[in-house]
Amino acid sequence: MKVVLALDKFKGSATASELSCDVQQALSDLPGVQVVTVPVADGGDGTTAALAGSHRGQWVTIQAPAPLLSLDPVNASYYCCDDGTAFIEVAAASGLALVPEGKRDVMRATSLGTGLMMFDAIERGCHEIILGLGGSATCDGGMGIMSALGAEFLDNEYHHLYPSGASLDQITHIETRGIPSQVQDCRFTLLTDVNIPLCGETGAATVFAPQKGATPQQVTILDNGLRHLSSIIGNRIAAMPGCGAAGGIPALMMHLLQHCQLLPGAPFVLDSCGLDDALDGADLVITGEGRLDSQTLMGKAPGVVIDRARRRGIPVAAVCGAIDSALNIAMTGLQAAIAVSGTLPHEQAMDNAGTRARVAAAIRQIVLKG
């Protein structure tokens, strides 16, 4: 029996790698069971690790500014491949998890640290950067990243603007002469974990700024700033599905960089990690994430796994922390869906060791039932 294990992280509780290792151990004594593990990510945190597993290279760690410059700098890691490609994720230096909940300030949060990671990679000779966009603390439209890469943002009196969401509506001039040729020669691929546009009712500020600490008034200010940015970069870019990812980071990158493309993260990562080859001859596919809901089936990594397995007629089961009660499991095409933490108190549900043990036990039971 060939079982393909394609687990995403249980956010805040356990990484995909931890879960996969525990499940492999839990299934190791079952006779006749072959387990093939496929790293899973969708552009959010964990994307770099998933991609690194299938490429030769080395990890690089630098000290970078935190999302709020009032916080201590962070040690941020990216993966530098032998072929000159760098895998970087926004969450490493500009992630929401780096900001204590009581200190979240999306108006001042900046993606500057991520830009410095990218510049470091380019200085080391990387000519292609794959950037995972999920998990950001920011809503700066990419001002921070592009400032680190050499752009200058000026107001109507030619004063330099601090690269954050609070400055978006003040941008009058963008100076690009400081962007080095090696940056413009570099190829950038931006991996999105959401398909929202830059601004409006379904845009970056309206949908995600509240969870980054924005008040209703600040959401309006940020959305107006992103609308102003849209008038600068043009609607072709602003309306692209995914342009609103990570607080609109793709906006200025797509506008100012010569070789920049925007792609859905989950298919890119799963293709890079060999999901289709792993599905050859599979008898069962097991996927999962922290919460199974309608968003899972709208481009998130476990949803892509489910879709590809179903197309081949392979049974799919999901093991998750919690399952949205409004989700019609029968409509998902899943053979089984198990929530291992849904009824537990929050602290217990988020416990690392407990989550890993519950997931491993649940998947063992699924495999035993065949």
XYZ file of C-alpha atoms in Angstrom:
370
model
C 0.000 0.000 0.000
C 1.532 3.287 -1.120
C 0.555 6.256 1.047
C 1.417 9.796 -0.041
C 1.752 12.135 2.917
C 1.306 15.815 2.018
C 0.817 17.779 5.215
C 0.931 21.543 5.564
C 1.870 23.237 8.827
C -0.592 23.503 11.714
C 0.028 27.219 12.141
C 1.262 28.194 15.579
C 1.327 24.590 16.672
C 3.524 22.313 14.547
C 5.543 22.554 11.363
C 4.914 20.384 8.335
C 8.326 18.772 8.784
C 7.639 17.870 12.412
C 4.286 16.343 11.551
C 5.640 14.361 8.623
C 8.489 12.914 10.671
C 6.133 11.838 13.462
C 3.676 10.259 11.054
C 6.421 8.355 9.247
C 7.547 6.982 12.587
C 3.983 6.053 13.518
C 3.571 4.094 10.278
C 7.034 2.526 10.184
C 5.966 -0.779 11.781
C 3.015 -1.411 9.450
C 3.872 -4.237 7.055
C 3.420 -3.518 3.374
C 2.966 0.229 3.849
C 5.204 2.495 1.753
C 5.123 6.148 2.822
C 6.148 8.899 0.394
C 6.339 12.394 1.875
C 5.830 15.522 -0.227
C 6.670 18.917 1.342
C 3.638 21.211 1.268
C 3.416 25.011 1.377
C 1.520 27.741 -0.442
C 3.758 30.793 -0.297
C 3.371 31.377 3.433
C 5.795 30.548 6.212
C 7.320 27.150 5.594
C 7.658 27.715 1.841
C 11.435 28.119 1.948
C 11.912 24.899 3.896
C 9.602 23.001 1.540
C 11.469 24.171 -1.556
C 14.911 23.725 -0.001
C 14.320 20.020 0.506
C 14.456 19.332 -3.220
C 17.384 21.601 -4.135
C 21.119 21.533 -3.438
C 22.424 24.590 -1.637
C 22.909 26.111 1.784
C 21.033 28.139 4.361
C 22.135 31.732 4.876
C 21.262 33.712 7.997
C 21.559 37.482 8.258
C 20.538 40.053 10.824
C 17.634 42.053 9.434
C 15.298 44.758 10.729
C 12.114 43.471 12.329
C 8.754 44.606 10.877
C 8.760 47.403 13.444
C 12.090 49.164 13.769
C 11.394 49.683 17.480
C 11.864 45.928 17.938
C 15.216 44.167 18.067
C 16.619 42.997 14.715
C 15.883 39.398 13.803
C 18.090 36.570 12.555
C 16.407 35.791 9.250
C 17.293 32.770 7.116
C 16.909 32.051 3.429
C 18.096 29.242 1.173
C 20.740 29.861 -1.490
C 20.744 27.174 -4.178
C 23.859 26.082 -6.031
C 22.214 27.139 -9.304
C 21.933 30.791 -8.255
C 18.325 30.716 -7.066
C 17.378 32.014 -3.625
C 14.263 30.924 -1.715
C 13.083 33.657 0.635
C 9.859 34.153 2.559
C 8.421 37.414 3.832
C 7.599 35.798 7.187
C 11.303 35.372 8.002
C 12.008 39.087 8.508
C 8.642 40.837 8.068
C 6.266 38.289 9.554
C 3.352 38.941 11.853
C 4.635 36.265 14.224
C 7.706 38.443 14.877
C 5.574 41.180 16.454
C 4.115 40.610 19.951
C 0.345 40.872 19.798
C 0.227 43.916 22.048
C 2.740 45.787 19.871
C 1.205 45.248 16.433
C 1.183 48.453 14.392
C 0.427 47.823 10.740
C 0.616 51.531 9.969
C 4.353 51.550 10.772
C 5.222 47.969 9.871
C 7.675 47.686 6.998
C 8.918 44.997 4.621
C 12.408 46.539 4.679
C 13.957 43.465 6.321
C 12.729 41.196 3.541
C 14.203 43.540 0.957
C 17.578 43.427 2.705
C 17.476 39.618 2.632
C 16.857 39.797 -1.107
C 19.659 42.302 -1.617
C 22.007 40.071 0.383
C 21.156 37.133 -1.883
C 21.786 39.209 -5.007
C 25.130 40.402 -3.646
C 26.066 36.730 -3.112
C 25.495 36.135 -6.813
C 21.897 34.914 -6.907
C 20.190 35.815 -10.172
C 16.738 34.450 -9.393
C 14.649 34.958 -6.270
C 11.562 32.988 -5.338
C 9.670 34.985 -2.704
C 6.913 33.470 -0.572
C 4.479 36.191 0.406
C 2.378 34.781 3.248
C 2.346 35.672 6.925
C 3.376 39.331 6.733
C 2.911 41.986 9.404
C 2.844 44.723 6.786
C 0.571 46.706 4.500
C 3.182 48.870 2.783
C 2.591 47.955 -0.868
C 6.220 46.799 -1.122
C 7.727 50.173 -0.142
C 10.066 48.522 2.347
C 11.353 45.907 -0.068
C 11.871 48.377 -2.877
C 13.601 50.847 -0.533
C 16.078 48.100 0.377
C 16.582 47.400 -3.339
C 17.438 51.041 -4.058
C 14.198 52.904 -4.788
C 13.376 56.199 -3.078
C 9.848 57.355 -2.257
C 9.272 61.102 -2.037
C 6.352 63.350 -1.112
C 5.266 66.463 -2.998
C 8.075 68.466 -1.380
C 10.648 65.788 -2.285
C 11.050 64.662 1.305
C 11.898 60.996 1.762
C 9.071 58.870 3.052
C 9.401 56.151 5.669
C 8.462 52.877 3.901
C 5.248 51.842 5.617
C 1.500 51.844 5.071
C 1.152 55.246 6.723
C 3.153 56.779 3.859
C 1.323 55.270 0.901
C -1.018 58.173 0.264
C 1.894 60.649 0.326
C 3.887 59.118 -2.521
C 4.323 61.718 -5.258
C 7.662 60.775 -6.813
C 9.514 57.459 -7.082
C 13.226 57.676 -7.809
C 14.613 54.486 -9.376
C 18.145 55.533 -10.318
C 19.455 53.937 -7.130
C 18.294 50.449 -8.094
C 21.496 48.602 -9.097
C 21.724 46.867 -12.458
C 22.190 43.482 -10.780
C 18.803 43.949 -9.115
C 17.127 44.808 -12.421
C 18.823 41.848 -14.074
C 17.549 39.474 -11.387
C 14.380 37.425 -11.985
C 11.727 37.574 -9.256
C 8.885 35.097 -8.794
C 6.313 36.082 -6.166
C 4.327 33.209 -4.667
C 0.912 34.195 -3.363
C -1.153 32.322 -0.809
C -4.250 34.441 -1.488
C -5.831 35.758 -4.703
C -7.044 39.167 -3.529
C -6.437 42.400 -5.488
C -4.534 45.356 -4.104
C -7.384 47.507 -2.808
C -11.130 47.769 -2.354
C -13.636 45.632 -0.456
C -11.650 42.462 -1.112
C -8.224 44.101 -1.013
C -5.207 43.842 1.250
C -6.213 46.411 3.877
C -9.882 45.464 4.150
C -9.313 41.719 4.393
C -6.070 41.362 6.324
C -5.106 44.626 8.067
C -7.448 44.037 11.051
C -5.588 40.880 12.051
C -2.348 42.863 11.817
C -3.608 45.317 14.426
C -5.481 47.921 12.340
C -8.505 49.739 13.709
C -11.486 50.347 11.378
C -10.235 53.915 10.824
C -6.745 52.650 9.990
C -8.188 50.127 7.539
C -9.794 53.019 5.679
C -6.533 55.010 5.690
C -4.562 52.027 4.417
C -7.073 51.212 1.712
C -7.036 54.841 0.558
C -3.251 54.629 0.464
C -3.384 51.474 -1.628
C -5.906 53.128 -3.951
C -3.456 56.000 -4.361
C -0.736 53.477 -5.108
C -3.028 51.873 -7.663
C -3.271 55.205 -9.468
C 0.530 55.203 -9.739
C 1.137 51.622 -10.826
C -1.976 51.228 -12.969
C -5.021 49.013 -12.684
C -3.490 46.188 -14.710
C -1.179 45.381 -11.824
C -3.452 46.478 -8.970
C -6.353 44.290 -10.097
C -4.246 41.139 -10.522
C -5.416 38.279 -8.293
C -2.743 38.055 -5.606
C -1.504 41.641 -5.878
C -2.917 42.262 -2.403
C -0.873 39.448 -0.859
C 1.387 40.359 2.075
C -0.042 43.850 2.350
C 0.320 44.525 -1.356
C 4.028 43.692 -1.684
C 3.619 42.654 -5.351
C 2.351 46.125 -6.312
C 5.593 48.094 -6.335
C 7.749 45.085 -7.183
C 5.715 44.390 -10.331
C 5.783 48.090 -11.202
C 9.476 48.819 -10.640
C 11.312 45.582 -11.453
C 11.940 44.469 -15.019
C 11.668 40.704 -14.482
C 8.941 40.031 -11.956
C 6.052 37.570 -12.112
C 3.200 36.695 -9.768
C 2.179 33.050 -9.364
C -0.116 31.015 -7.087
C 2.141 29.540 -4.432
C 0.669 26.100 -3.807
C 0.916 24.718 -7.373
C 4.444 26.112 -7.729
C 5.677 24.497 -4.504
C 3.930 21.177 -5.134
C 5.280 21.004 -8.676
C 8.788 21.800 -7.437
C 8.529 19.133 -4.746
C 7.322 16.406 -7.120
C 3.726 15.831 -6.077
C 2.631 14.469 -9.454
C 5.437 11.913 -9.534
C 4.656 10.911 -5.942
C 1.025 10.246 -6.875
C 2.040 7.607 -9.426
C 0.819 4.278 -8.094
C -0.538 5.770 -4.855
C -3.337 3.966 -3.025
C -4.095 6.711 -0.520
C -3.262 10.400 -0.087
C -3.356 12.101 3.297
C -3.178 15.863 3.603
C -3.992 18.365 6.313
C -3.498 21.772 7.914
C -4.468 23.668 11.017
C -8.011 24.424 9.887
C -10.063 22.865 7.113
C -12.600 25.321 5.692
C -13.884 26.719 2.410
C -10.598 28.581 1.867
C -8.780 25.237 1.761
C -10.395 24.444 -1.563
C -9.663 27.866 -3.062
C -5.998 27.498 -3.919
C -4.439 26.594 -0.566
C -1.909 23.774 -0.669
C -4.066 20.986 0.839
C -6.837 21.938 -1.593
C -4.462 21.531 -4.536
C -3.387 18.136 -3.169
C -7.035 17.055 -2.871
C -7.829 18.203 -6.400
C -4.870 16.489 -8.036
C -5.441 13.215 -6.193
C -9.157 13.202 -7.042
C -8.384 13.724 -10.734
C -6.426 10.473 -10.648
C -9.116 8.633 -8.723
C -6.945 8.279 -5.607
C -8.798 8.360 -2.256
C -7.879 11.376 -0.115
C -8.203 11.878 3.632
C -7.547 15.030 5.629
C -6.353 15.363 9.202
C -6.667 18.885 10.582
C -6.631 20.745 13.845
C -10.195 21.962 13.373
C -12.864 21.698 10.696
C -15.302 24.499 9.906
C -18.771 23.240 10.811
C -20.182 25.008 7.744
C -18.010 22.952 5.399
C -19.819 20.181 3.516
C -17.274 17.368 3.715
C -19.126 15.293 1.138
C -18.712 18.099 -1.405
C -14.944 18.226 -0.890
C -14.434 14.729 -2.274
C -12.591 13.633 0.860
C -12.889 10.025 1.924
C -12.433 11.107 5.533
C -11.768 14.303 7.484
C -10.638 14.230 11.088
C -10.239 17.156 13.475
C -7.727 16.317 16.186
C -7.942 19.496 18.287
C -11.292 21.126 17.554
C -12.933 20.505 20.946
C -9.845 21.095 23.093
C -9.084 24.241 25.104
C -6.951 26.646 23.072
C -3.726 26.156 25.004
C -3.998 22.380 24.758
C -5.011 22.509 21.102
C -1.932 24.578 20.246
C 0.536 22.461 22.237
C 3.284 21.250 19.913
C 3.898 17.791 21.321
C 0.204 17.100 21.787
C -0.696 18.165 18.259
C 2.023 16.017 16.743
C 0.958 12.967 18.733
C -2.729 13.399 17.864
C -2.025 13.835 14.146
C 0.241 10.780 14.042
C -2.334 8.647 15.863
C -5.183 9.792 13.608
C -3.256 9.067 10.419
C -2.207 5.654 11.699
C -5.866 4.792 12.221
C -6.761 5.966 8.711
C -4.043 3.793 7.165
C -5.004 0.764 9.255
C -8.556 1.052 7.967
C -7.158 1.107 4.441
